[in-house]
Short mmCIF file of C-alpha atoms and ligand atoms in Angstrom, two decimals:
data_model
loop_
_atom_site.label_atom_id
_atom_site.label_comp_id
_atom_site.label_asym_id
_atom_site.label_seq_id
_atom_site.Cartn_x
_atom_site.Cartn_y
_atom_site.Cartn_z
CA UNK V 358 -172.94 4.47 -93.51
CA UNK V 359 -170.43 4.26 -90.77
CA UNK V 360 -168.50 0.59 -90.70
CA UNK V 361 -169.38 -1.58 -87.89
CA UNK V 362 -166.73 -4.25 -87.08
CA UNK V 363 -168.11 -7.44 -84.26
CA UNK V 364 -165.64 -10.00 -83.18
CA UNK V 365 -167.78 -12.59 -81.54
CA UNK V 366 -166.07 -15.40 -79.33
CA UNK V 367 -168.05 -18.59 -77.76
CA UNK V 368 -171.31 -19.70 -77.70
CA UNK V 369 -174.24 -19.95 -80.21
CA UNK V 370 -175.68 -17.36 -77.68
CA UNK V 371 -173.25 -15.06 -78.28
CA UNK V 372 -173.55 -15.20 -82.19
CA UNK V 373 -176.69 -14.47 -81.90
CA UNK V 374 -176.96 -11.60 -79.96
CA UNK V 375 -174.20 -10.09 -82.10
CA UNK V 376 -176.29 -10.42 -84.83
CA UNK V 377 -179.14 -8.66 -82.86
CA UNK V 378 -176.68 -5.73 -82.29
CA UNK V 379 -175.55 -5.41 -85.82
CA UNK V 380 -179.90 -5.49 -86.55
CA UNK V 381 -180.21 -2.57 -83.86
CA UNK V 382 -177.57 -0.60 -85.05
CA UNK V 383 -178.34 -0.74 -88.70
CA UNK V 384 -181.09 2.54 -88.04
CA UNK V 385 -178.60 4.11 -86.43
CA UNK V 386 -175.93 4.23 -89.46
CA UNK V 387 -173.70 1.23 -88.56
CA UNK V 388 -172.92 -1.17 -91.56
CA UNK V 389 -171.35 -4.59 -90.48
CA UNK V 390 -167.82 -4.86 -92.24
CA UNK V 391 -165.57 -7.76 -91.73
CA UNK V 392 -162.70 -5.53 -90.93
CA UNK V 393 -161.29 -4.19 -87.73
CA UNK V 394 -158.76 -2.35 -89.34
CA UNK V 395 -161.62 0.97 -90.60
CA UNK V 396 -163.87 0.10 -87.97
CA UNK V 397 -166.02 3.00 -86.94
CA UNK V 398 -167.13 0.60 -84.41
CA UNK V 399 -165.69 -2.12 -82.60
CA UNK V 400 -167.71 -4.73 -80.75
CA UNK V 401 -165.69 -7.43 -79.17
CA UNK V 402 -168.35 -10.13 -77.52
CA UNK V 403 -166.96 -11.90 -75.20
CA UNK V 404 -167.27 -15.19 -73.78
CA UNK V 405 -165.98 -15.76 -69.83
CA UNK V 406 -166.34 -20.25 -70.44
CA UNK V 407 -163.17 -20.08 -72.37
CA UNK V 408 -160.04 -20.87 -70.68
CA UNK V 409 -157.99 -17.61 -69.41
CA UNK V 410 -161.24 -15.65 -70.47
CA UNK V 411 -160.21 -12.86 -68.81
CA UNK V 412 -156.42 -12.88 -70.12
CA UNK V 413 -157.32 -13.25 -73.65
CA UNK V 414 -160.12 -10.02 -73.65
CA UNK V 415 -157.06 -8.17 -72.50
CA UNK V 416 -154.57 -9.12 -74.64
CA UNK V 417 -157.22 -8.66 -77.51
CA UNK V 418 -157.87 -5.47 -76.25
CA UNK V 419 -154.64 -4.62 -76.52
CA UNK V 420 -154.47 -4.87 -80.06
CA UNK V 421 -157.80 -3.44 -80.85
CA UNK V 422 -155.74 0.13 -79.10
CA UNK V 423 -153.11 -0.18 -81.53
CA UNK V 424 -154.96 -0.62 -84.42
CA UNK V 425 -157.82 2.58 -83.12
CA UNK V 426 -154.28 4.11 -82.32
CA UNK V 427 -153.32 3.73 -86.35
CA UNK V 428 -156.21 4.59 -87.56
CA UNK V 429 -156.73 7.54 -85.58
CA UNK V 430 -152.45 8.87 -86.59
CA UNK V 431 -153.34 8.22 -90.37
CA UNK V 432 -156.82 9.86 -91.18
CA UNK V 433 -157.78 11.78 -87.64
CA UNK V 434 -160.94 9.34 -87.18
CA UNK V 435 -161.70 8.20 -83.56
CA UNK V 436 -163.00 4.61 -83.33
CA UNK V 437 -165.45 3.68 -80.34
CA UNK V 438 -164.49 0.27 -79.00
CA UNK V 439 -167.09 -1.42 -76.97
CA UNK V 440 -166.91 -4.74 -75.13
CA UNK V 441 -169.81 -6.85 -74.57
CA UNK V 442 -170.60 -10.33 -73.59
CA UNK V 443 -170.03 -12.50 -70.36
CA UNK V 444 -166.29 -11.13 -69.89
CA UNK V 445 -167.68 -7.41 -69.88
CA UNK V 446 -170.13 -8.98 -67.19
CA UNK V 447 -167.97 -10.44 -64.74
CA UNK V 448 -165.20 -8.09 -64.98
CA UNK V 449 -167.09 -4.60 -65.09
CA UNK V 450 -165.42 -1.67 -63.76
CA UNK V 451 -162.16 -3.41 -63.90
CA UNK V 452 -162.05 -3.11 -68.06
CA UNK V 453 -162.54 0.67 -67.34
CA UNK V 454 -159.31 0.02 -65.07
CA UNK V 455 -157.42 -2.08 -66.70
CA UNK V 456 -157.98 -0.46 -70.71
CA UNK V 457 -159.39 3.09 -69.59
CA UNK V 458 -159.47 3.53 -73.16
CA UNK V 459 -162.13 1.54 -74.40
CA UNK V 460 -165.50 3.73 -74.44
CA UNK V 461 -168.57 1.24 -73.43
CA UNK V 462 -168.69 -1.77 -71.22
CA UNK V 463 -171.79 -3.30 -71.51
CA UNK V 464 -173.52 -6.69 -70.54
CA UNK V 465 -175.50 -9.30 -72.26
CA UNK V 466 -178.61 -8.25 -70.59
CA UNK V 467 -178.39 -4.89 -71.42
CA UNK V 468 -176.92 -4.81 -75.05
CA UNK V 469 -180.48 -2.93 -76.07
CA UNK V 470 -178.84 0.45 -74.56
CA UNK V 471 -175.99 0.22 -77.07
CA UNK V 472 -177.46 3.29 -79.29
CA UNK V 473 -178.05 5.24 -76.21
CA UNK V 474 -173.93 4.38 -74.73
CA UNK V 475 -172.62 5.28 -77.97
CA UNK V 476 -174.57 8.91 -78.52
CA UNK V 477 -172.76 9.43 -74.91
CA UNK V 478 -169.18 8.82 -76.36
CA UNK V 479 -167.96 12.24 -76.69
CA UNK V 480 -164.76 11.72 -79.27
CA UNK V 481 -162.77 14.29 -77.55
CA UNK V 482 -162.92 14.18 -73.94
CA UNK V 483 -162.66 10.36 -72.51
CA UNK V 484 -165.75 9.48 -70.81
CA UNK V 485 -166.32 5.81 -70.75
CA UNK V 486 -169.94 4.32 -70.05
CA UNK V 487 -170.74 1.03 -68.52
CA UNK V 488 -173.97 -0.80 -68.14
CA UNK V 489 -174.01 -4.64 -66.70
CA UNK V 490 -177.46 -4.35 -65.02
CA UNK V 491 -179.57 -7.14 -65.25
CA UNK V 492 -182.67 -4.81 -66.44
CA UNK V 493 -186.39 -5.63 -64.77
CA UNK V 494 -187.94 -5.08 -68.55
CA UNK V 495 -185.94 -7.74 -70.24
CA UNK V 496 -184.20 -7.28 -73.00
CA UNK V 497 -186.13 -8.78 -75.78
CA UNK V 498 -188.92 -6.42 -74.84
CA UNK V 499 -186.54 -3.46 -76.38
CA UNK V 500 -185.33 -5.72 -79.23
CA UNK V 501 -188.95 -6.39 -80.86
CA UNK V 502 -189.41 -6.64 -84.96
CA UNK V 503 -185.68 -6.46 -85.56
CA UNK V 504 -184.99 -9.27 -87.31
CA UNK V 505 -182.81 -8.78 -90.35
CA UNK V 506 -181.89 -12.36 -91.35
CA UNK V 507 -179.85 -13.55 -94.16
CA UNK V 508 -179.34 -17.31 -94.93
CA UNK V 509 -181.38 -20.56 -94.17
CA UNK V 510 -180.99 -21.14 -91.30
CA UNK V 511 -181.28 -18.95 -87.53
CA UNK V 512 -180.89 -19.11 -84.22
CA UNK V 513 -183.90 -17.77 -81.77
CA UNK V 514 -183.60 -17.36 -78.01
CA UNK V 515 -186.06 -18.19 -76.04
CA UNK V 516 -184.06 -19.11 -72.17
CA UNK V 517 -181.71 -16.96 -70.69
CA UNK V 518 -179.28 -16.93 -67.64
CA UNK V 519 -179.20 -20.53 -65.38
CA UNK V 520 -180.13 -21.46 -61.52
CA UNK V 521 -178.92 -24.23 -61.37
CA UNK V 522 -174.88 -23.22 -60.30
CA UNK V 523 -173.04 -25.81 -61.30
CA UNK V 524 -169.61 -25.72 -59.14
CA UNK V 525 -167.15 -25.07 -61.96
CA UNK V 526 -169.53 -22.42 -63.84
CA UNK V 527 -169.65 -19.11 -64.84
CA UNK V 528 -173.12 -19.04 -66.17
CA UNK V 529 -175.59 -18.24 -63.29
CA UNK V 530 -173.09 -15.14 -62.93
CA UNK V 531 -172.45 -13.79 -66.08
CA UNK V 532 -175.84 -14.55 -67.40
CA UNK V 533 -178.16 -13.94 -64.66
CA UNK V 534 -181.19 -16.06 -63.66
CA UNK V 535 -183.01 -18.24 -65.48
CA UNK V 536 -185.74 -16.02 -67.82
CA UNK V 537 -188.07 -17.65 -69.79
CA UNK V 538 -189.28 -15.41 -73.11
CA UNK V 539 -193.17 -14.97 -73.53
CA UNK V 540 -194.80 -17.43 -76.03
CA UNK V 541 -196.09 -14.23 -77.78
CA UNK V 542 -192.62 -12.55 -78.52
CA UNK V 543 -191.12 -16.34 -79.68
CA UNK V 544 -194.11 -16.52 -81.91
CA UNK V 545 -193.29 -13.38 -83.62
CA UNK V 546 -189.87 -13.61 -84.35
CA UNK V 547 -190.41 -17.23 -85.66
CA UNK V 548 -192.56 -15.57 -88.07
CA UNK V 549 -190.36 -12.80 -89.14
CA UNK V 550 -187.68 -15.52 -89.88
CA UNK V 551 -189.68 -17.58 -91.87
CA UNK V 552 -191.03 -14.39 -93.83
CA UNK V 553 -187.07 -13.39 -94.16
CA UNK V 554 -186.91 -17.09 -96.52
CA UNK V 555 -185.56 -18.90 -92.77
CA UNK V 556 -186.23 -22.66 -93.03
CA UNK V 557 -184.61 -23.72 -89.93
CA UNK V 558 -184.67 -22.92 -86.40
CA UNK V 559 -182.31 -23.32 -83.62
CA UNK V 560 -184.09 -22.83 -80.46
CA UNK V 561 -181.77 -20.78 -77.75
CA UNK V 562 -181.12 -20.62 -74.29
CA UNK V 563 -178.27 -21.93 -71.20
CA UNK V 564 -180.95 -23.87 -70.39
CA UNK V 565 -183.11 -24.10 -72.71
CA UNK V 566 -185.49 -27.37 -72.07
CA UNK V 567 -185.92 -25.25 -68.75
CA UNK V 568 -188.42 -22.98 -70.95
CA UNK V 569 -191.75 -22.31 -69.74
CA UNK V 570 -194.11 -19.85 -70.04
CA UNK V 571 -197.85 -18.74 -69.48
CA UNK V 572 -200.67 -18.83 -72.09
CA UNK V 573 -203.60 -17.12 -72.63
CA UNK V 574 -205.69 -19.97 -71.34
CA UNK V 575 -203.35 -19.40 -68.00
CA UNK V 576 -201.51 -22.80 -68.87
CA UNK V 577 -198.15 -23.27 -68.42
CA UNK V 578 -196.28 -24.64 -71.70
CA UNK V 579 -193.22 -26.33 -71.84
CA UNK V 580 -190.51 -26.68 -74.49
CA UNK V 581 -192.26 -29.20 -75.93
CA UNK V 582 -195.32 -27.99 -76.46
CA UNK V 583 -193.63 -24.85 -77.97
CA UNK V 584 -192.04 -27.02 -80.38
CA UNK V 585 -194.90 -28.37 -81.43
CA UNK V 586 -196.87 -24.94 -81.86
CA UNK V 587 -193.80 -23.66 -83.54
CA UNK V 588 -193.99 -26.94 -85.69
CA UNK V 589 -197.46 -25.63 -87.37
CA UNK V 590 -195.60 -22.68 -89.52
CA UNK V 591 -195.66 -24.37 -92.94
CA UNK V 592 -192.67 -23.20 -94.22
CA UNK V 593 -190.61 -23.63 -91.19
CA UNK V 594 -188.82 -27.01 -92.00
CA UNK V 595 -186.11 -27.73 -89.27
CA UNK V 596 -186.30 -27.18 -85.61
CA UNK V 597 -183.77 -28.00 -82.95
CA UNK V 598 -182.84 -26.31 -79.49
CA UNK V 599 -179.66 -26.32 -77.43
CA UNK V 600 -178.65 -26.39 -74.69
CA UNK V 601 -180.53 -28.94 -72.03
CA UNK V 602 -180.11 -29.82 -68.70
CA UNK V 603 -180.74 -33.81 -68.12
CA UNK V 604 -182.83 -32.42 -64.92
CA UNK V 605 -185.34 -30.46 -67.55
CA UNK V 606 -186.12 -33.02 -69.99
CA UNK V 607 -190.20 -33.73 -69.32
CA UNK V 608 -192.21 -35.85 -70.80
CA UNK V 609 -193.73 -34.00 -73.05
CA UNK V 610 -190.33 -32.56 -75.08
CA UNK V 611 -189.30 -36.39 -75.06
CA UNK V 612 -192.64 -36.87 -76.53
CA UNK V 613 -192.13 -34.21 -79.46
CA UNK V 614 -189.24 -36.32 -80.41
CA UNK V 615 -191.42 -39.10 -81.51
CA UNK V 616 -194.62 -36.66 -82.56
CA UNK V 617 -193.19 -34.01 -84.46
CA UNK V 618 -190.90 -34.70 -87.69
CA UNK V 619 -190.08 -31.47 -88.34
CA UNK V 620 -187.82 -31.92 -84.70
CA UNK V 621 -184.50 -32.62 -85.36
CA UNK V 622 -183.46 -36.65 -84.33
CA UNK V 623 -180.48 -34.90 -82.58
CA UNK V 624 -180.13 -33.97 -78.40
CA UNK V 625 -177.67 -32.04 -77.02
CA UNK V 626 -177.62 -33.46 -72.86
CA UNK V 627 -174.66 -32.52 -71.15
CA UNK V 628 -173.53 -34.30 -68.33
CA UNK V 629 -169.91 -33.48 -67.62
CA UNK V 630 -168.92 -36.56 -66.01
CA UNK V 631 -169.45 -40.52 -65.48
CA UNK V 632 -168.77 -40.43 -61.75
CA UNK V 633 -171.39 -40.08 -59.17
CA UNK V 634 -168.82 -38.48 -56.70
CA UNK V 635 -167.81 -36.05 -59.28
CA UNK V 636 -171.12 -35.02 -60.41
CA UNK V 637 -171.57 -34.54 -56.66
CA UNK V 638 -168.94 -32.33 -56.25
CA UNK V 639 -169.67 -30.65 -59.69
CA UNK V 640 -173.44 -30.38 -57.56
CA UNK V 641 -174.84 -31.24 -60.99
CA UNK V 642 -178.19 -32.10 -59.05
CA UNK V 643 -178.65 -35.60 -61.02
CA UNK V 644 -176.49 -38.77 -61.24
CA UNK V 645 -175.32 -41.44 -63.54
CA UNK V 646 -178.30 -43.81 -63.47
CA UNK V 647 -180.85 -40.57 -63.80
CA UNK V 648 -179.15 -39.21 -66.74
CA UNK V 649 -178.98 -42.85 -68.38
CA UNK V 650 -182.45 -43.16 -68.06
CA UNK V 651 -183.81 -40.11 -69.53
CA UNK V 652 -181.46 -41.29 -72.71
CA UNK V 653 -183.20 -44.71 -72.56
CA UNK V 654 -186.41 -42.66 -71.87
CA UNK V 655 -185.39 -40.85 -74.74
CA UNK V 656 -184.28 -43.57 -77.19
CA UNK V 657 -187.75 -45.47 -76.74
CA UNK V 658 -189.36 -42.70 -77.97
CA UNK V 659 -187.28 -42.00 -80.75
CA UNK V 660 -184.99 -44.87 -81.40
CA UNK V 661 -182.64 -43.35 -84.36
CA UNK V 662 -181.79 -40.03 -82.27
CA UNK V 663 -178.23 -38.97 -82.06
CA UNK V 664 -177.00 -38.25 -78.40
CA UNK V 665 -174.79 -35.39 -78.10
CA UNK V 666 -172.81 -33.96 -74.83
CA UNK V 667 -170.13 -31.94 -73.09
CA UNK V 668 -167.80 -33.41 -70.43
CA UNK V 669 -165.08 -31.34 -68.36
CA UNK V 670 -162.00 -33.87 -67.93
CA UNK V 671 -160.02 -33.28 -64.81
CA UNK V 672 -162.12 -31.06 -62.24
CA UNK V 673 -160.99 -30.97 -58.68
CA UNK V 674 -160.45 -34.13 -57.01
CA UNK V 675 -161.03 -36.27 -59.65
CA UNK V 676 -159.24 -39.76 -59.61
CA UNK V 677 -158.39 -42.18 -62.34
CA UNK V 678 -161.11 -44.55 -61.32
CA UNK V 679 -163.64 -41.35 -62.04
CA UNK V 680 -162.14 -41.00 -65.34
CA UNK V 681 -162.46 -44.67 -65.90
CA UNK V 682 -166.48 -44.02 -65.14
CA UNK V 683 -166.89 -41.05 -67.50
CA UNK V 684 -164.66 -43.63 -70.10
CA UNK V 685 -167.60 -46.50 -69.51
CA UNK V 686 -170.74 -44.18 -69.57
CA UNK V 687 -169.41 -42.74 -72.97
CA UNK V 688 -169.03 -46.45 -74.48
CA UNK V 689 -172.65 -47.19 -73.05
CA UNK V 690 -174.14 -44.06 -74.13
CA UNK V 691 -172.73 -44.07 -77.69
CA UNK V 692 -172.51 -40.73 -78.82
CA UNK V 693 -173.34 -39.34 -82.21
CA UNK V 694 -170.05 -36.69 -81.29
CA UNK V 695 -169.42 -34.69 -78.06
CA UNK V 696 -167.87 -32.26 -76.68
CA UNK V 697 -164.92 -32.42 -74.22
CA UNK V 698 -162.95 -29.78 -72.11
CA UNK V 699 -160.02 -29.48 -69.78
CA UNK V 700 -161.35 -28.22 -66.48
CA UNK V 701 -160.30 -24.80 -66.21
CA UNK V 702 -160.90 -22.39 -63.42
CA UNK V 703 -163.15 -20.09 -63.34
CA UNK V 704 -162.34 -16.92 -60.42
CA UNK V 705 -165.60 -16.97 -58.59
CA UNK V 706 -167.14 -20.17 -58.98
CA UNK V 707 -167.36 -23.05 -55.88
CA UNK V 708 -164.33 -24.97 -57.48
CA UNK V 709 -162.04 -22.78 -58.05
CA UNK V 710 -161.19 -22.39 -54.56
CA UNK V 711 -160.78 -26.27 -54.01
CA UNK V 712 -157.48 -27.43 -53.10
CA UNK V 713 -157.53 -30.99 -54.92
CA UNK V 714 -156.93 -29.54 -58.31
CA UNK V 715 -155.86 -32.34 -60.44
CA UNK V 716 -152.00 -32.22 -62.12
CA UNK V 717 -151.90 -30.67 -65.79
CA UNK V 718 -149.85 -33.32 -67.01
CA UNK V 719 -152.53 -35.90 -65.95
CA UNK V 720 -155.57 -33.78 -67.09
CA UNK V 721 -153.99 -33.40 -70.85
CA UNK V 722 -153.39 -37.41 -70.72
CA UNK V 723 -157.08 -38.28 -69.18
CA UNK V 724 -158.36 -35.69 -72.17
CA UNK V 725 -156.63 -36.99 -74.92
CA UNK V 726 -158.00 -40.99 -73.90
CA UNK V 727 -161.64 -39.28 -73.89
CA UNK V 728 -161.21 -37.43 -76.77
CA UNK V 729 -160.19 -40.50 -78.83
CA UNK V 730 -162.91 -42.61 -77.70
CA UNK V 731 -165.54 -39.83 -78.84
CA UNK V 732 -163.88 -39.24 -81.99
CA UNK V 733 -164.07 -43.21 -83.03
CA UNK V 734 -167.51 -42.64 -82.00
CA UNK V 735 -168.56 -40.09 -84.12
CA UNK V 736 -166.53 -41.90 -87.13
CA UNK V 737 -168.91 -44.85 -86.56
CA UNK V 738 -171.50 -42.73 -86.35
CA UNK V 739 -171.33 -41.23 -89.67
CA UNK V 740 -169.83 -44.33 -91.06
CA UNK V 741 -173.32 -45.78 -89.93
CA UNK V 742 -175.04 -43.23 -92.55
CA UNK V 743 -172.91 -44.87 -95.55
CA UNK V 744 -175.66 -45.56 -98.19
CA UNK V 745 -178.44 -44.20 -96.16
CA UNK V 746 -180.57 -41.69 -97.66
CA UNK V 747 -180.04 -37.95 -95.34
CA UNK V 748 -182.71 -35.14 -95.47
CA UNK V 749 -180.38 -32.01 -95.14
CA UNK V 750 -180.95 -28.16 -95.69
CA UNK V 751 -178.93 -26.79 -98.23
CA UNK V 752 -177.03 -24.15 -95.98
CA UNK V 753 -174.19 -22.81 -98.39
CA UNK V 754 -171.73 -23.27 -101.15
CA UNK V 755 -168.72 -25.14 -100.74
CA UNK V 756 -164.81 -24.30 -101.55
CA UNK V 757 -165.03 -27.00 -104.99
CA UNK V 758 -167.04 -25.41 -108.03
CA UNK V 759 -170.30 -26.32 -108.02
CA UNK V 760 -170.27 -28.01 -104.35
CA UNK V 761 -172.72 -27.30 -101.27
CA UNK V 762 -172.84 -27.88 -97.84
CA UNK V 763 -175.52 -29.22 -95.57
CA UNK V 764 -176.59 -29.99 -92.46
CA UNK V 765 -178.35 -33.85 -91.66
CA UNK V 766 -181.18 -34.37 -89.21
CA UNK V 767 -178.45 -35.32 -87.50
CA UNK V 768 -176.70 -32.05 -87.18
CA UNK V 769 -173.79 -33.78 -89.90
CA UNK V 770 -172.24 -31.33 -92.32
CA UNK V 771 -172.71 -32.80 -95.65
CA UNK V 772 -170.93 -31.75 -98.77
CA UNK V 773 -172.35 -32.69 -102.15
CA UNK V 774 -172.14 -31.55 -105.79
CA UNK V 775 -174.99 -29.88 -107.89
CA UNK V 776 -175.02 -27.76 -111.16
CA UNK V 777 -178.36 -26.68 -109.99
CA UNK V 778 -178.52 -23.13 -108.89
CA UNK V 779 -180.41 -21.57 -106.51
CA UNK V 780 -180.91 -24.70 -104.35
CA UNK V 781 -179.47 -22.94 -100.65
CA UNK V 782 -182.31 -23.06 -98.24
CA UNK V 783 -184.19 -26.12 -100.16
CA UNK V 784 -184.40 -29.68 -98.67
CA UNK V 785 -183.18 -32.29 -100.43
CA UNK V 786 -181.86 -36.03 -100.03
CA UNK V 787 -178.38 -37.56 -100.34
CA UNK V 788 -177.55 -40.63 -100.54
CA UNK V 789 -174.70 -40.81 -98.33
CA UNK V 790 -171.23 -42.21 -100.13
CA UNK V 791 -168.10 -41.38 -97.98
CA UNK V 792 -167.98 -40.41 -94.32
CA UNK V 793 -164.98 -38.82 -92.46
CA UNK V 794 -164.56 -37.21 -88.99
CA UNK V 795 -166.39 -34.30 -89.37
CA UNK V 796 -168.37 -34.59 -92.86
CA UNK V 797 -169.98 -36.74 -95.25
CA UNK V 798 -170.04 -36.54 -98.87
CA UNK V 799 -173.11 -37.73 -101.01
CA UNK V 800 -175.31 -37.28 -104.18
CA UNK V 801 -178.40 -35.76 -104.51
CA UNK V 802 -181.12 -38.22 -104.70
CA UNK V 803 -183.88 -37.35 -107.19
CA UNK V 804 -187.49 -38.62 -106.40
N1 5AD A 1391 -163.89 -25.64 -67.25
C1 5AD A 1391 -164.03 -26.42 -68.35
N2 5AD A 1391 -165.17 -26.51 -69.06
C2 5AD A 1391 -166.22 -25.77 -68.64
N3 5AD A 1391 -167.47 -25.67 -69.12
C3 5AD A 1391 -168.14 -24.79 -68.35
N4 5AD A 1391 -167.35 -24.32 -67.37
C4 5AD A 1391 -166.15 -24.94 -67.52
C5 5AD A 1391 -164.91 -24.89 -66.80
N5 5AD A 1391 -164.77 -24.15 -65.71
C6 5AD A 1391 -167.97 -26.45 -70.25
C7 5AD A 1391 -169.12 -27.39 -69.81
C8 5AD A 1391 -170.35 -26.75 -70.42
C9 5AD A 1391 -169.75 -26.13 -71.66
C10 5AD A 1391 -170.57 -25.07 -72.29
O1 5AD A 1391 -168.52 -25.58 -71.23
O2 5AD A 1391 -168.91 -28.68 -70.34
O3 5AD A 1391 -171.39 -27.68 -70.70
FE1 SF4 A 1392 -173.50 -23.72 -66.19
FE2 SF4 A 1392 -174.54 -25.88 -64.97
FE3 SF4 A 1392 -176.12 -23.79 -65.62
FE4 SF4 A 1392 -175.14 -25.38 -67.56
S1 SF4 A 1392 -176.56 -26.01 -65.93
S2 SF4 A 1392 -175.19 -23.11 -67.55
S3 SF4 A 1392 -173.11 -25.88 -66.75
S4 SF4 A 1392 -174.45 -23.75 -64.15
#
């Protein structure tokens, strides 16, 4: 077997389709091996929403040559270096440029033509190959019946690519346009994880409550109703989805929140900021008062779900009062933990060209008074499961002997003790004793 080596940066996406190119080039020889330093093969996937993106690939690259450059002085072996992902999208020809050395530059649409790219790298002459096409025949058409899944739980995508061009992102560009998988080709993989011992599912996509697709009864289906098909697998325990657009959440997902139990109580809604003129200029397409009522919306239907969401602190032209707004919807919103970012520019996009870009100095200040607020939040919010009883899914052992960790309904990473063996991919429920920041600790409650 030849060694495979992936470095994967960003998104849940991204993890998952490097584990869809370690399943396509297992026929072809490659082994996955958690070190660069033999590598036969060297994937670096990429991810362009990360601050100096572009930079950081380079600089990375740089010590990817060195290390090919070792290799190659001490046993003669070429190593073929390949970068995919949302970086090798947007920036293209220039890798070829910039690192002439590396030997395939390929996108996330068109990953499926790795095996093909590499039979082309000729170890002695230096021919690079590049393909960012967004392919008519979809990718997931070339990457049927190949899943090889270890562990609990999996991630599935079913959304690609976004339309909705949000001012400061690089999405719609790096990804393409929205695509929506068939309900046939979801079904199937769902049941290939589940037959591979998978108990939970973590439905994929930039946007992915933006899902829809055609039955055979020429209906159109929503997320929600795929949910709830996906919900009639027996074994299949867990289901969740991320991430969602506040624009995209119909009726009938919010309805699956209150119908289907084996839906995770959690919801990932972005909304990036609290100020109408912001989310204006951001042309997020919704406002305050919309995206406060699809959480009420949501909340009647489910009363005990835990909000999640992402806000950028500091885009163009945004004032103190606007940070003040984005300060009072997260205090009215109460989140269950969110995420929060320093706007960064992104070459390209709508706002990186506008001239009110706010003062560094007063971004890291307006960050660090959101990030405080969210992280008391999310302390209260596990505090709040303190002697409450937590369905989790045994996902792993722990670093203490004879500890586990799991995850809650509520997407919580719990850490108990067991000397039970063999209990990773069972449910089970703790009875929550001690919550921190970013865990809880419990004990296994026998009924
Ligand atoms: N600057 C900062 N954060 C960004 N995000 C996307 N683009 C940018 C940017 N230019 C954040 C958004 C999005 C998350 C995935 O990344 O909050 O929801
Ligand atoms: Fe980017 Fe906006 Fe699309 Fe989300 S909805 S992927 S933030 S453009």
């Amino acid at each position: 077997m030849k060694k495979l080596f992936i470095k994967t940066h960003g998104c849940q996406m991204n993890f998952y389709d490097s584990e869809k190119m370690a399943d396509l080039l297992k026929p072809h020889g490659y082994q996955v091996d958690d070190s660069p330093e033999d590598a036969d093969l060297i994937v670096i996937n990429t991810c362009h929403i990360r601050e100096k993106a572009v930079e950081k690939t380079y600089s990375e690259l740089g010590r990817i040559r060195d290390q090919v450059n070792l290799r190659r002085e001490k046993t003669g072996k070429k190593s073929i270096v390949a970068v995919a992902g949302c970086v090798a999208q947007a920036q293209g020809k220039e890798i070829m440029k910039r690192s002439p050395w590396v030997d395939i530059v390929v996108g996330p649409q068109s990953y499926q033509n790795l095996p093909e790219l590499i039979a082309k790298v000729d170890p002695l002459t230096k021919n690079n190959h590049i393909n960012i096409e967004f392919p008519t025949i979809p990718k997931f058409d070339h990457l049927k019946s190949l899943v090889n899944k270890r562990g609990p739980s999996a991630f599935l995508t079913i959304q690609e690519g976004c339309d909705k061009f949000c001012s400061f992102c690089v999405v719609p560009y790096t990804r393409g346009a929205e695509y929506s998988r068939p309900i046939k080709s979801i079904l199937d993989e769902a049941n290939e994880l589940i037959d591979k011992g998978v108990k939970e599912i973590t439905l994929l996509g930039q946007n992915v409550n933006a899902w829809n697709a055609e039955w055979k009864d020429n209906k159109v289906w929503g997320l929600g109703r795929l949910i709830t098909e996906l919900a009639k697998i027996k074994e299949l325990e867990f289901i969740r989805y991320t991430t969602s657009h506040p624009l995209d959440m119909d009726l009938e997902l919010i309805e699956a929140h209150r119908d289907v139990s084996k839906l995770m109580p959690y919801l990932h809604l972005p909304i990036q900021s609290g100020s109408d003129g912001i989310l204006r200029s951001m042309n997020r397409k919704h406002n305050v008062k919309e995206y406060i009522n699809v959480i009420e919306k949501v909340r009647n239907y489910n009363p005990k779900i835990a909000i999640s969401g992402d806000f950028i602190i500091g885009f163009p032209g945004e004032t103190d009062k606007d940070n003040q707004a984005t300060i009072d919807l997260i205090k009215e919103i109460q989140y269950s933990q969110a995420y929060s970012f320093k706007y960064s520019i992104r070459p390209g996009t709508p706002a990186a060209i506008s001239l009110n870009q706010v003062n560094e100095s007063v971004k890291n200040s307006r960050l660090q008074e959101v990030q405080s607020i969210l992280r008391d939040q999310q302390l209260e919010f596990n505090k709040n499961s303190i002697n409450s009883s937590l369905k989790i899914l045994v996902l792993r052992n722990g670093k203490k002997p004879n500890q586990y960790l799991g995850r809650s309904q509520y997407n919580q990473s719990v850490y108990f003790s067991s000397e039970e063996k063999n209990i990773i991919g069972s449910t089970i429920n703790i009875n929550v004793t001690e919550a921190f920041q970013n865990s809880l600790t419990g004990n296994i409650v026998h009924i």
